[in-house]
One Martini backbone bead per residue (centre of mass of N, CA, C, O) as a GRO file, in nm:
protein
  545
    1PHE     BB    1   8.061   7.725  13.927
    2PHE     BB    2   7.975   7.965  13.735
    3ASN     BB    3   7.676   7.962  13.810
    4LYS     BB    4   7.704   8.074  14.093
    5GLU     BB    5   7.822   8.349  13.977
    6GLY     BB    6   7.656   8.407  13.696
    7ASP     BB    7   7.865   8.339  13.428
    8PHE     BB    8   7.784   8.104  13.230
    9ASN     BB    9   7.655   8.257  12.987
   10ASN     BB   10   7.957   8.385  12.906
   11LEU     BB   11   8.090   8.132  12.823
   12THR     BB   12   8.328   8.062  12.532
   13ALA     BB   13   8.605   7.939  12.664
   14ALA     BB   14   8.832   7.643  12.708
   15ALA     BB   15   9.120   7.516  12.909
   16TYR     BB   16   9.334   7.223  12.989
   17HIS     BB   17   9.609   7.139  13.211
   18LYS     BB   18   9.720   6.849  13.335
   19LYS     BB   19   9.994   6.885  13.482
   20THR     BB   20   9.907   7.184  13.628
   21HIS     BB   21   9.594   7.218  13.675
   22LEU     BB   22   9.489   7.419  13.442
   23LEU     BB   23   9.223   7.663  13.414
   24VAL     BB   24   9.087   7.819  13.123
   25THR     BB   25   8.863   8.106  13.093
   26GLY     BB   26   8.631   8.247  12.859
   27PHE     BB   27   8.454   8.554  12.777
   28ALA     BB   28   8.235   8.778  12.627
   29SER     BB   29   8.388   9.036  12.771
   30GLY     BB   30   8.720   8.954  12.765
   31ILE     BB   31   8.755   8.764  12.999
   32PHE     BB   32   8.994   8.585  13.211
   33HIS     BB   33   9.052   8.273  13.386
   34LEU     BB   34   9.261   8.131  13.655
   35HIS     BB   35   9.265   7.790  13.759
   36GLU     BB   36   9.306   7.560  14.026
   37LEU     BB   37   9.301   7.229  14.038
   38PRO     BB   38   9.034   7.112  14.231
   39ASP     BB   39   8.990   7.394  14.424
   40PHE     BB   40   8.941   7.664  14.259
   41SER     BB   41   9.184   7.858  14.253
   42LEU     BB   42   9.254   8.186  14.195
   43ILE     BB   43   9.508   8.332  14.026
   44HIS     BB   44   9.379   8.500  13.766
   45SER     BB   45   9.233   8.802  13.618
   46LEU     BB   46   9.157   8.930  13.276
   47SER     BB   47   9.140   9.194  13.040
   48ILE     BB   48   9.190   9.175  12.670
   49SER     BB   49   8.894   9.268  12.576
   50ASP     BB   50   8.567   9.370  12.421
   51GLN     BB   51   8.554   9.079  12.322
   52ARG     BB   52   8.510   8.771  12.255
   53ILE     BB   53   8.641   8.464  12.341
   54ALA     BB   54   8.697   8.202  12.110
   55SER     BB   55   9.000   8.094  12.192
   56ILE     BB   56   9.203   7.835  12.361
   57SER     BB   57   9.561   7.779  12.441
   58ILE     BB   58   9.809   7.547  12.563
   59ASN     BB   59  10.113   7.475  12.621
   60CYS     BB   60  10.301   7.202  12.716
   61THR     BB   61  10.419   7.351  12.984
   62GLY     BB   62  10.203   7.594  13.081
   63ASP     BB   63  10.307   7.904  13.035
   64TRP     BB   64  10.138   7.947  12.771
   65ILE     BB   65   9.864   8.157  12.646
   66ALA     BB   66   9.619   8.143  12.392
   67PHE     BB   67   9.426   8.401  12.225
   68GLY     BB   68   9.107   8.437  12.047
   69CYS     BB   69   8.953   8.721  11.865
   70SER     BB   70   8.731   8.740  11.610
   71GLY     BB   71   8.608   9.030  11.609
   72LEU     BB   72   8.927   9.166  11.590
   73GLY     BB   73   9.165   8.978  11.513
   74GLN     BB   74   9.300   8.844  11.773
   75LEU     BB   75   9.638   8.770  11.909
   76LEU     BB   76   9.737   8.610  12.220
   77VAL     BB   77  10.031   8.582  12.435
   78TRP     BB   78  10.045   8.451  12.773
   79GLU     BB   79  10.238   8.495  13.066
   80TRP     BB   80  10.133   8.409  13.381
   81GLN     BB   81  10.378   8.439  13.577
   82SER     BB   82  10.475   8.737  13.463
   83GLU     BB   83  10.243   8.897  13.336
   84SER     BB   84  10.294   8.876  13.002
   85TYR     BB   85  10.355   8.951  12.675
   86VAL     BB   86  10.463   8.772  12.391
   87LEU     BB   87  10.200   8.830  12.203
   88LYS     BB   88  10.056   9.097  11.981
   89GLN     BB   89   9.784   9.067  11.751
   90GLN     BB   90   9.615   9.267  11.482
   91GLY     BB   91   9.390   9.299  11.254
   92HIS     BB   92   9.161   9.365  11.032
   93PHE     BB   93   8.805   9.354  11.091
   94ASN     BB   94   8.803   9.439  10.807
   95SER     BB   95   8.860   9.497  10.505
   96MET     BB   96   9.108   9.535  10.291
   97VAL     BB   97   9.201   9.795  10.043
   98SER     BB   98   9.515   9.878  10.088
   99LEU     BB   99   9.861   9.901   9.953
  100ALA     BB  100  10.223   9.944  10.044
  101TYR     BB  101  10.551   9.980   9.972
  102SER     BB  102  10.852  10.026  10.059
  103PRO     BB  103  11.139  10.116   9.894
  104ASP     BB  104  11.295   9.849  10.037
  105GLY     BB  105  11.065   9.616  10.110
  106GLN     BB  106  11.023   9.581  10.438
  107TYR     BB  107  10.742   9.727  10.417
  108ILE     BB  108  10.382   9.735  10.491
  109VAL     BB  109  10.092   9.915  10.406
  110THR     BB  110   9.755   9.926  10.546
  111GLY     BB  111   9.406   9.965  10.458
  112GLY     BB  112   9.078   9.992  10.611
  113GLU     BB  113   8.734   9.987  10.686
  114ASP     BB  114   8.815  10.047  11.005
  115GLY     BB  115   9.036  10.302  10.987
  116LYS     BB  116   9.306  10.156  10.965
  117VAL     BB  117   9.670  10.179  10.998
  118LYS     BB  118   9.917   9.940  10.890
  119VAL     BB  119  10.244   9.812  10.982
  120TRP     BB  120  10.459   9.576  10.817
  121ASN     BB  121  10.677   9.304  10.838
  122THR     BB  122  10.800   9.095  10.591
  123SER     BB  123  10.983   8.890  10.761
  124SER     BB  124  10.775   8.847  11.022
  125SER     BB  125  10.458   8.932  10.970
  126PHE     BB  126  10.435   9.184  11.155
  127CYS     BB  127  10.274   9.421  11.339
  128PHE     BB  128  10.411   9.746  11.474
  129VAL     BB  129  10.179   9.957  11.371
  130THR     BB  130   9.887  10.161  11.469
  131PHE     BB  131   9.649  10.376  11.314
  132THR     BB  132   9.338  10.559  11.454
  133GLU     BB  133   9.244  10.853  11.338
  134HIS     BB  134   9.028  10.754  11.166
  135ASN     BB  135   8.654  10.763  11.118
  136SER     BB  136   8.693  10.600  10.849
  137GLY     BB  137   8.747  10.458  10.574
  138VAL     BB  138   9.020  10.342  10.401
  139THR     BB  139   9.129  10.390  10.049
  140ALA     BB  140   9.444  10.493  10.080
  141VAL     BB  141   9.801  10.410  10.046
  142THR     BB  142  10.143  10.551  10.116
  143PHE     BB  143  10.472  10.612  10.039
  144THR     BB  144  10.744  10.776  10.052
  145SER     BB  145  11.068  10.793   9.922
  146THR     BB  146  11.205  10.759  10.212
  147GLY     BB  147  11.009  10.566  10.417
  148TYR     BB  148  10.900  10.759  10.682
  149VAL     BB  149  10.622  10.811  10.528
  150VAL     BB  150  10.268  10.789  10.575
  151LEU     BB  151   9.978  10.780  10.364
  152SER     BB  152   9.617  10.866  10.405
  153ALA     BB  153   9.292  10.799  10.280
  154SER     BB  154   8.945  10.913  10.346
  155LEU     BB  155   8.593  10.930  10.406
  156ASP     BB  156   8.637  11.168  10.636
  157GLY     BB  157   8.811  11.408  10.473
  158THR     BB  158   9.113  11.291  10.505
  159VAL     BB  159   9.470  11.344  10.501
  160ARG     BB  160   9.737  11.148  10.638
  161ALA     BB  161  10.049  11.189  10.819
  162PHE     BB  162  10.308  10.953  10.909
  163ASP     BB  163  10.555  10.887  11.150
  164LEU     BB  164  10.813  10.627  11.178
  165HIS     BB  165  10.974  10.738  11.428
  166ARG     BB  166  10.723  10.852  11.633
  167TYR     BB  167  10.433  10.760  11.578
  168ARG     BB  168  10.276  11.011  11.416
  169ASN     BB  169  10.039  11.266  11.340
  170PHE     BB  170  10.170  11.552  11.158
  171ARG     BB  171   9.940  11.554  10.922
  172THR     BB  172   9.640  11.734  10.799
  173PHE     BB  173   9.435  11.703  10.517
  174THR     BB  174   9.200  11.939  10.372
  175SER     BB  175   8.903  12.057  10.251
  176PRO     BB  176   8.692  12.316  10.226
  177ARG     BB  177   8.499  12.093  10.147
  178PRO     BB  178   8.368  11.817  10.227
  179SER     BB  179   8.534  11.506  10.133
  180GLN     BB  180   8.554  11.198   9.966
  181PHE     BB  181   8.830  10.999   9.957
  182SER     BB  182   8.952  10.756   9.697
  183CYS     BB  183   9.248  10.879   9.640
  184LEU     BB  184   9.622  10.856   9.605
  185ALA     BB  185   9.923  11.076   9.573
  186VAL     BB  186  10.287  11.090   9.539
  187ASP     BB  187  10.561  11.230   9.467
  188SER     BB  188  10.904  11.163   9.431
  189SER     BB  189  10.979  11.392   9.653
  190GLY     BB  190  10.731  11.424   9.877
  191GLU     BB  191  10.579  11.725   9.843
  192ILE     BB  192  10.326  11.617   9.675
  193VAL     BB  193   9.973  11.600   9.739
  194ALA     BB  194   9.713  11.378   9.613
  195ALA     BB  195   9.342  11.391   9.593
  196GLY     BB  196   9.041  11.217   9.530
  197SER     BB  197   8.700  11.270   9.463
  198GLN     BB  198   8.362  11.115   9.482
  199ASP     BB  199   8.160  11.387   9.499
  200SER     BB  200   8.318  11.652   9.347
  201PHE     BB  201   8.532  11.572   9.111
  202GLU     BB  202   8.808  11.643   9.257
  203ILE     BB  203   9.148  11.771   9.288
  204PHE     BB  204   9.385  11.773   9.552
  205ILE     BB  205   9.657  12.003   9.643
  206TRP     BB  206   9.950  11.960   9.849
  207SER     BB  207  10.178  12.052  10.096
  208MET     BB  208  10.388  11.886  10.303
  209GLN     BB  209  10.536  12.111  10.459
  210SER     BB  210  10.273  12.312  10.520
  211GLY     BB  211   9.967  12.190  10.450
  212ARG     BB  212   9.874  12.338  10.204
  213LEU     BB  213   9.653  12.441   9.969
  214LEU     BB  214   9.728  12.479   9.625
  215ASP     BB  215   9.497  12.303   9.460
  216VAL     BB  216   9.210  12.271   9.230
  217LEU     BB  217   9.102  12.011   9.015
  218ALA     BB  218   8.901  12.062   8.739
  219GLY     BB  219   8.697  11.839   8.482
  220HIS     BB  220   8.555  11.619   8.590
  221GLU     BB  221   8.228  11.417   8.563
  222GLY     BB  222   8.338  11.216   8.784
  223PRO     BB  223   8.459  11.006   8.983
  224ILE     BB  224   8.759  10.949   9.131
  225SER     BB  225   8.958  10.645   9.106
  226CYS     BB  226   9.262  10.751   9.014
  227LEU     BB  227   9.616  10.808   9.099
  228SER     BB  228   9.929  10.914   8.915
  229PHE     BB  229  10.266  10.954   8.922
  230ASN     BB  230  10.533  11.036   8.752
  231PRO     BB  231  10.855  10.928   8.826
  232MET     BB  232  11.009  11.148   8.608
  233LYS     BB  233  10.770  11.353   8.605
  234CYS     BB  234  10.542  11.643   8.635
  235VAL     BB  235  10.292  11.412   8.624
  236LEU     BB  236   9.936  11.371   8.642
  237ALA     BB  237   9.716  11.096   8.669
  238SER     BB  238   9.357  11.073   8.598
  239ALA     BB  239   9.079  10.877   8.692
  240SER     BB  240   8.738  10.819   8.560
  241TRP     BB  241   8.386  10.767   8.520
  242ASP     BB  242   8.396  10.961   8.245
  243LYS     BB  243   8.603  10.806   8.038
  244THR     BB  244   8.880  10.940   8.156
  245VAL     BB  245   9.224  11.057   8.109
  246LYS     BB  246   9.422  11.287   8.288
  247LEU     BB  247   9.692  11.522   8.220
  248TRP     BB  248   9.896  11.695   8.454
  249ASP     BB  249  10.093  11.992   8.470
  250MET     BB  250  10.289  12.119   8.715
  251LEU     BB  251  10.467  12.343   8.560
  252ASP     BB  252  10.177  12.438   8.414
  253SER     BB  253   9.971  12.506   8.638
  254TRP     BB  254   9.785  12.241   8.607
  255ARG     BB  255   9.738  12.169   8.324
  256THR     BB  256   9.590  12.013   8.065
  257LYS     BB  257   9.772  11.811   7.852
  258GLU     BB  258   9.574  11.548   7.848
  259THR     BB  259   9.304  11.348   7.689
  260LEU     BB  260   9.183  11.023   7.744
  261ILE     BB  261   8.970  10.821   7.561
  262MET     BB  262   8.725  10.592   7.653
  263ASN     BB  263   8.479  10.320   7.649
  264SER     BB  264   8.500  10.334   7.969
  265ASP     BB  265   8.515  10.321   8.283
  266VAL     BB  266   8.769  10.425   8.496
  267LEU     BB  267   8.961  10.253   8.759
  268VAL     BB  268   9.278  10.236   8.660
  269VAL     BB  269   9.618  10.379   8.703
  270ALA     BB  270   9.962  10.323   8.558
  271PHE     BB  271  10.299  10.361   8.580
  272ARG     BB  272  10.587  10.307   8.464
  273PRO     BB  273  10.892  10.323   8.617
  274ASP     BB  274  11.002  10.506   8.356
  275GLY     BB  275  10.734  10.685   8.251
  276LYS     BB  276  10.652  10.586   7.932
  277GLU     BB  277  10.397  10.430   8.049
  278LEU     BB  278  10.037  10.355   8.038
  279ALA     BB  279   9.798  10.198   8.247
  280VAL     BB  280   9.451  10.090   8.175
  281ALA     BB  281   9.149  10.021   8.358
  282ALA     BB  282   8.827   9.904   8.273
  283LEU     BB  283   8.489   9.806   8.290
  284ASN     BB  284   8.530   9.607   8.023
  285GLY     BB  285   8.818   9.442   8.099
  286GLN     BB  286   9.038   9.632   7.995
  287ILE     BB  287   9.385   9.670   7.903
  288THR     BB  288   9.561   9.969   7.840
  289PHE     BB  289   9.824  10.112   7.636
  290TRP     BB  290  10.025  10.421   7.668
  291ASP     BB  291  10.155  10.698   7.491
  292HIS     BB  292  10.141  10.999   7.654
  293GLU     BB  293  10.300  11.196   7.473
  294ASN     BB  294  10.107  11.104   7.199
  295ALA     BB  295   9.828  10.979   7.261
  296ALA     BB  296   9.891  10.656   7.219
  297GLN     BB  297   9.800  10.340   7.148
  298THR     BB  298   9.992  10.023   7.205
  299GLY     BB  299   9.774   9.839   7.366
  300SER     BB  300   9.585   9.527   7.456
  301ILE     BB  301   9.383   9.356   7.710
  302GLU     BB  302   9.165   9.077   7.741
  303GLY     BB  303   9.070   9.000   8.084
  304ARG     BB  304   8.790   8.876   8.158
  305HIS     BB  305   8.848   8.556   8.131
  306ASP     BB  306   9.083   8.547   8.348
  307LEU     BB  307   8.911   8.601   8.602
  308GLN     BB  308   8.710   8.383   8.649
  309MET     BB  309   8.432   8.381   8.764
  310GLY     BB  310   8.230   8.315   9.011
  311ARG     BB  311   7.948   8.160   9.152
  312LYS     BB  312   7.696   8.245   9.321
  313GLU     BB  313   7.463   8.093   9.511
  314LEU     BB  314   7.213   8.304   9.380
  315ASP     BB  315   7.265   8.297   9.089
  316LYS     BB  316   7.104   8.303   8.768
  317ILE     BB  317   7.378   8.318   8.630
  318THR     BB  318   7.646   8.241   8.486
  319ALA     BB  319   7.979   8.294   8.510
  320LYS     BB  320   8.019   8.366   8.211
  321GLN     BB  321   7.808   8.594   8.204
  322ALA     BB  322   7.912   8.760   8.449
  323ALA     BB  323   8.201   8.827   8.326
  324LYS     BB  324   8.105   9.060   8.130
  325GLY     BB  325   8.092   9.268   8.399
  326LYS     BB  326   8.397   9.239   8.450
  327SER     BB  327   8.699   9.367   8.629
  328PHE     BB  328   8.973   9.545   8.689
  329THR     BB  329   9.085   9.720   9.008
  330THR     BB  330   9.403   9.637   8.986
  331LEU     BB  331   9.742   9.771   8.931
  332CYS     BB  332  10.093   9.654   8.850
  333TYR     BB  333  10.412   9.696   8.801
  334SER     BB  334  10.699   9.581   8.760
  335ALA     BB  335  11.021   9.676   8.823
  336ASP     BB  336  11.096   9.633   8.499
  337GLY     BB  337  10.815   9.667   8.317
  338GLN     BB  338  10.734   9.380   8.168
  339SER     BB  339  10.506   9.344   8.380
  340ILE     BB  340  10.157   9.281   8.490
  341LEU     BB  341   9.940   9.328   8.763
  342ALA     BB  342   9.608   9.169   8.819
  343GLY     BB  343   9.293   9.256   8.989
  344GLY     BB  344   8.966   9.150   9.144
  345LEU     BB  345   8.645   8.997   9.134
  346SER     BB  346   8.843   8.742   9.232
  347LYS     BB  347   9.059   8.448   9.284
  348PHE     BB  348   9.246   8.598   9.072
  349VAL     BB  349   9.586   8.655   8.966
  350CYS     BB  350   9.744   8.838   8.702
  351ILE     BB  351  10.017   8.788   8.466
  352TYR     BB  352  10.155   9.007   8.225
  353ASN     BB  353  10.287   9.061   7.917
  354VAL     BB  354  10.330   9.360   7.764
  355LYS     BB  355  10.453   9.307   7.484
  356GLU     BB  356  10.274   9.037   7.415
  357GLN     BB  357   9.994   9.025   7.561
  358ILE     BB  358  10.018   8.785   7.781
  359LEU     BB  359   9.957   8.520   7.982
  360MET     BB  360  10.172   8.386   8.232
  361LYS     BB  361  10.000   8.393   8.514
  362LYS     BB  362   9.793   8.224   8.768
  363PHE     BB  363   9.659   8.310   9.084
  364GLU     BB  364   9.532   8.133   9.356
  365ILE     BB  365   9.425   8.275   9.664
  366SER     BB  366   9.184   8.052   9.709
  367CYS     BB  367   9.003   7.751   9.878
  368ASN     BB  368   8.763   7.890  10.031
  369HIS     BB  369   8.424   7.773  10.068
  370SER     BB  370   8.315   8.006  10.275
  371LEU     BB  371   8.317   8.165  10.024
  372ASP     BB  372   8.206   8.351   9.777
  373ALA     BB  373   8.257   8.278   9.441
  374MET     BB  374   8.426   7.990   9.400
  375GLU     BB  375   8.238   7.874   9.199
  376VAL     BB  376   8.156   7.801   8.867
  377PHE     BB  377   7.963   7.580   8.965
  378CYS     BB  378   7.609   7.557   9.069
  379VAL     BB  379   7.436   7.305   9.298
  380SER     BB  380   7.188   7.398   9.455
  381ARG     BB  381   6.889   7.326   9.584
  382GLU     BB  382   6.747   7.593   9.512
  383MET     BB  383   6.827   7.600   9.213
  384LYS     BB  384   6.694   7.340   9.130
  385ASP     BB  385   6.407   7.423   9.204
  386PHE     BB  386   6.401   7.674   9.027
  387PHE     BB  387   6.461   7.532   8.740
  388CYS     BB  388   6.281   7.251   8.761
  389GLY     BB  389   6.010   7.276   8.944
  390HIS     BB  390   6.041   7.142   9.203
  391GLY     BB  391   5.827   7.176   9.406
  392THR     BB  392   5.770   7.473   9.649
  393THR     BB  393   6.024   7.627   9.650
  394SER     BB  394   6.134   7.925   9.755
  395LEU     BB  395   6.349   8.173   9.693
  396SER     BB  396   6.602   8.273   9.903
  397PHE     BB  397   6.781   8.597   9.998
  398THR     BB  398   6.924   8.593  10.282
  399ASN     BB  399   7.230   8.536  10.207
  400CYS     BB  400   7.272   8.851  10.098
  401ASP     BB  401   7.200   8.958  10.378
  402MET     BB  402   7.363   9.141  10.623
  403SER     BB  403   7.130   9.101  10.853
  404TYR     BB  404   7.183   8.825  10.851
  405ARG     BB  405   7.333   8.589  11.033
  406HIS     BB  406   7.428   8.459  10.754
  407PHE     BB  407   7.719   8.546  10.557
  408LYS     BB  408   7.905   8.572  10.257
  409PRO     BB  409   8.195   8.657  10.165
  410GLU     BB  410   8.348   8.787   9.889
  411ILE     BB  411   8.576   8.715   9.665
  412ARG     BB  412   8.871   8.941   9.663
  413VAL     BB  413   9.079   9.196   9.504
  414THR     BB  414   9.188   9.522   9.604
  415CYS     BB  415   9.521   9.487   9.601
  416VAL     BB  416   9.830   9.533   9.409
  417ARG     BB  417  10.196   9.479   9.472
  418PHE     BB  418  10.518   9.548   9.399
  419CYS     BB  419  10.829   9.504   9.478
  420PRO     BB  420  11.108   9.702   9.435
  421THR     BB  421  11.298   9.437   9.408
  422GLY     BB  422  11.122   9.202   9.240
  423ARG     BB  423  11.075   8.935   9.448
  424SER     BB  424  10.779   9.046   9.518
  425TRP     BB  425  10.422   9.020   9.614
  426ALA     BB  426  10.107   9.185   9.699
  427ALA     BB  427   9.775   9.118   9.860
  428THR     BB  428   9.450   9.233   9.908
  429THR     BB  429   9.202   9.030  10.071
  430THR     BB  430   8.958   8.843  10.211
  431GLU     BB  431   9.208   8.670  10.348
  432GLY     BB  432   9.411   8.908  10.332
  433LEU     BB  433   9.757   8.932  10.350
  434LEU     BB  434   9.952   8.853  10.064
  435LEU     BB  435  10.265   8.673   9.996
  436TYR     BB  436  10.484   8.665   9.714
  437SER     BB  437  10.786   8.462   9.648
  438LEU     BB  438  11.116   8.374   9.531
  439ASP     BB  439  11.206   8.351   9.830
  440SER     BB  440  11.222   8.070  10.037
  441GLY     BB  441  11.326   8.208  10.304
  442LEU     BB  442  11.026   8.304  10.389
  443ILE     BB  443  10.967   8.020  10.454
  444PHE     BB  444  10.838   7.821  10.676
  445ASP     BB  445  11.025   7.576  10.880
  446PRO     BB  446  10.908   7.291  11.041
  447PHE     BB  447  11.181   7.122  11.083
  448GLU     BB  448  11.290   7.309  11.328
  449LEU     BB  449  11.136   7.158  11.511
  450ASP     BB  450  11.099   6.963  11.781
  451ILE     BB  451  11.221   6.636  11.746
  452ASP     BB  452  11.238   6.301  11.814
  453VAL     BB  453  11.564   6.215  11.740
  454THR     BB  454  11.595   5.881  11.628
  455PRO     BB  455  11.671   5.593  11.476
  456SER     BB  456  11.388   5.465  11.516
  457ASN     BB  457  11.228   5.708  11.401
  458ILE     BB  458  11.357   5.700  11.121
  459HIS     BB  459  11.260   5.416  11.046
  460LYS     BB  460  10.963   5.479  11.081
  461THR     BB  461  10.949   5.704  10.865
  462LEU     BB  462  11.040   5.522  10.632
  463SER     BB  463  10.803   5.312  10.652
  464GLN     BB  464  10.598   5.569  10.585
  465LYS     BB  465  10.730   5.727  10.333
  466GLU     BB  466  10.891   5.984  10.473
  467TYR     BB  467  11.164   6.090  10.322
  468THR     BB  468  11.228   6.386  10.388
  469MET     BB  469  11.211   6.358  10.694
  470ALA     BB  470  11.432   6.142  10.720
  471ILE     BB  471  11.667   6.310  10.607
  472VAL     BB  472  11.655   6.539  10.812
  473MET     BB  473  11.695   6.360  11.063
  474ALA     BB  474  11.969   6.242  10.976
  475PHE     BB  475  12.116   6.522  10.969
  476LYS     BB  476  12.075   6.583  11.269
  477LEU     BB  477  12.253   6.340  11.361
  478ASN     BB  478  12.506   6.293  11.165
  479GLU     BB  479  12.520   5.990  11.041
  480LYS     BB  480  12.649   5.843  10.774
  481LYS     BB  481  12.515   5.563  10.767
  482LEU     BB  482  12.224   5.669  10.799
  483ILE     BB  483  12.214   5.851  10.551
  484GLN     BB  484  12.270   5.628  10.345
  485GLU     BB  485  12.027   5.452  10.413
  486VAL     BB  486  11.807   5.664  10.349
  487VAL     BB  487  11.884   5.741  10.056
  488GLU     BB  488  11.875   5.433   9.949
  489ALA     BB  489  11.555   5.401  10.025
  490VAL     BB  490  11.492   5.575   9.791
  491PRO     BB  491  11.315   5.582   9.526
  492SER     BB  492  11.385   5.692   9.208
  493SER     BB  493  11.085   5.809   9.163
  494GLU     BB  494  11.112   6.008   9.436
  495VAL     BB  495  11.346   6.214   9.406
  496ASP     BB  496  11.204   6.463   9.290
  497VAL     BB  497  11.011   6.518   9.530
  498VAL     BB  498  11.225   6.541   9.753
  499CYS     BB  499  11.394   6.773   9.630
  500SER     BB  500  11.153   6.987   9.621
  501SER     BB  501  11.096   6.952   9.958
  502LEU     BB  502  11.371   7.050  10.036
  503PRO     BB  503  11.536   7.232  10.239
  504ASP     BB  504  11.794   7.445  10.188
  505LEU     BB  505  11.978   7.356  10.423
  506TYR     BB  506  11.986   7.039  10.305
  507VAL     BB  507  12.102   7.062  10.020
  508GLU     BB  508  12.401   7.106  10.090
  509LYS     BB  509  12.437   6.853  10.265
  510LEU     BB  510  12.363   6.651  10.038
  511LEU     BB  511  12.584   6.734   9.835
  512GLU     BB  512  12.822   6.664  10.019
  513PHE     BB  513  12.749   6.366  10.048
  514LEU     BB  514  12.758   6.293   9.744
  515ALA     BB  515  13.054   6.367   9.689
  516SER     BB  516  13.162   6.139   9.882
  517ALA     BB  517  13.001   5.892   9.758
  518PHE     BB  518  13.132   5.877   9.471
  519GLU     BB  519  13.407   5.751   9.568
  520THR     BB  520  13.264   5.464   9.695
  521SER     BB  521  13.019   5.399   9.541
  522CYS     BB  522  12.819   5.173   9.327
  523HIS     BB  523  12.563   5.386   9.297
  524LEU     BB  524  12.597   5.589   9.052
  525GLU     BB  525  12.325   5.652   8.911
  526PHE     BB  526  12.160   5.720   9.164
  527TYR     BB  527  12.342   5.966   9.251
  528LEU     BB  528  12.310   6.124   8.983
  529ILE     BB  529  12.011   6.177   9.009
  530TRP     BB  530  12.030   6.346   9.262
  531ALA     BB  531  12.223   6.566   9.157
  532HIS     BB  532  12.052   6.657   8.917
  533LYS     BB  533  11.792   6.740   9.068
  534LEU     BB  534  11.917   6.942   9.267
  535LEU     BB  535  12.045   7.137   9.051
  536MET     BB  536  11.788   7.201   8.890
  537LEU     BB  537  11.624   7.319   9.144
  538HIS     BB  538  11.885   7.479   9.321
  539GLY     BB  539  12.116   7.617   9.153
  540GLN     BB  540  12.034   7.918   9.142
  541LYS     BB  541  12.045   7.968   9.450
  542LEU     BB  542  12.341   7.883   9.494
  543LYS     BB  543  12.465   8.089   9.299
  544THR     BB  544  12.363   8.355   9.450
  545ARG     BB  545  12.536   8.259   9.716
   0.00000   0.00000   0.00000
């Protein structure tokens, strides 16, 4: 049918809904058609993107159609009868580089290599505004202390301020000579904006109110890698590839108050929330802590081995050897200042205790083996031939070439930030924007989806040994006899597992049931095991509520 139209070459995705005889077809040009079968009458066609439609899905009633455009990272849900969007979301279609939390922790702003600045809602996980004014990659983003203004620095030579009330770019800061800005900081009052240049080695200071350039700080002999304002004092710390961290005093007409000499190129600098300590990460993989008032080093962490670099597909050296040249590229103190979060060119994010200088926890951000540098040991066919001398295979390097048809993006963490509330943290990675939280209320609960809940289905679920699901279904029906039957059918060895996977909503219901069961049941020890496990796992959460 489409061949007659001459469109068949462009067809990229299709879906058919049996009940309503609806055929949805997507094309390389971003257009989709809706046809009614069997007589192929066109209901409507629409262009939703300028990229190819990669996948289509229709919901069970046939009212909503979901489209995915992989080129732009778009997800659209379209209600075809009312011809309106139910959902429209788009990520950064290049990697995200930077992120920042709003002061109340409700929003996250991200900047990407695609030049876009996006603001996300942390509770719904949706992006609600996108700013596209930058002409080149965004290198840094931040919120002001009010939480209503977002600032972004870019390689296009501008720093832009966006208003979250009216969603507009109300200030654009530029330098006298065009410079590529690599980092950004705003002071605690929100009045002073500073940006570091990676080509002229200077730091530019502007006034937020007037938009005027106030000062240009020169002194570094290499690209500026990071800027950070002291939250409590008028002091700006700047890190550079010239192996120094400089402290500039705003009240003393921006004179250099102190210069801290490092052993290696400095990549990132961060003040503790109380402003009394400075953390510095350098190219040699070390994180050092400084009392900046007295220019004295108070401690250091050797973090290279914790990064645990993966081995790329065509690396000639082992991951262990490669790790010697790796370092942390992003740091952030926790809200209480007792621990520090660090990430870099690796699939791990590390949390260290600052006082004890030990690793507290390591988070693995991805298990996706379609990304490069995921394996610690690599036994690819080409490597074998290369090292063992078998056959005459020559080692091909096309896998690393971006112009080659297939290349693997390398796993990395570009930015980590703690939420000001101290309950969660976020990271921008090759996999996207990831949020880690102590509050399991943020976790999507699939048990709330409509399941055909009947006693026979509950018994069937029990026989398949899906105990948690069976308990949830029994509570949905809310028949005491059935709940008792399901709970008593769980083997005592499985109680621990069931309690840990039970959604919060049902923990309270189960505790209420146990309280009443203690009065009448003869299975006292069995019910005590349940109560003990539930309170050990969920007691803290119940207490805070």
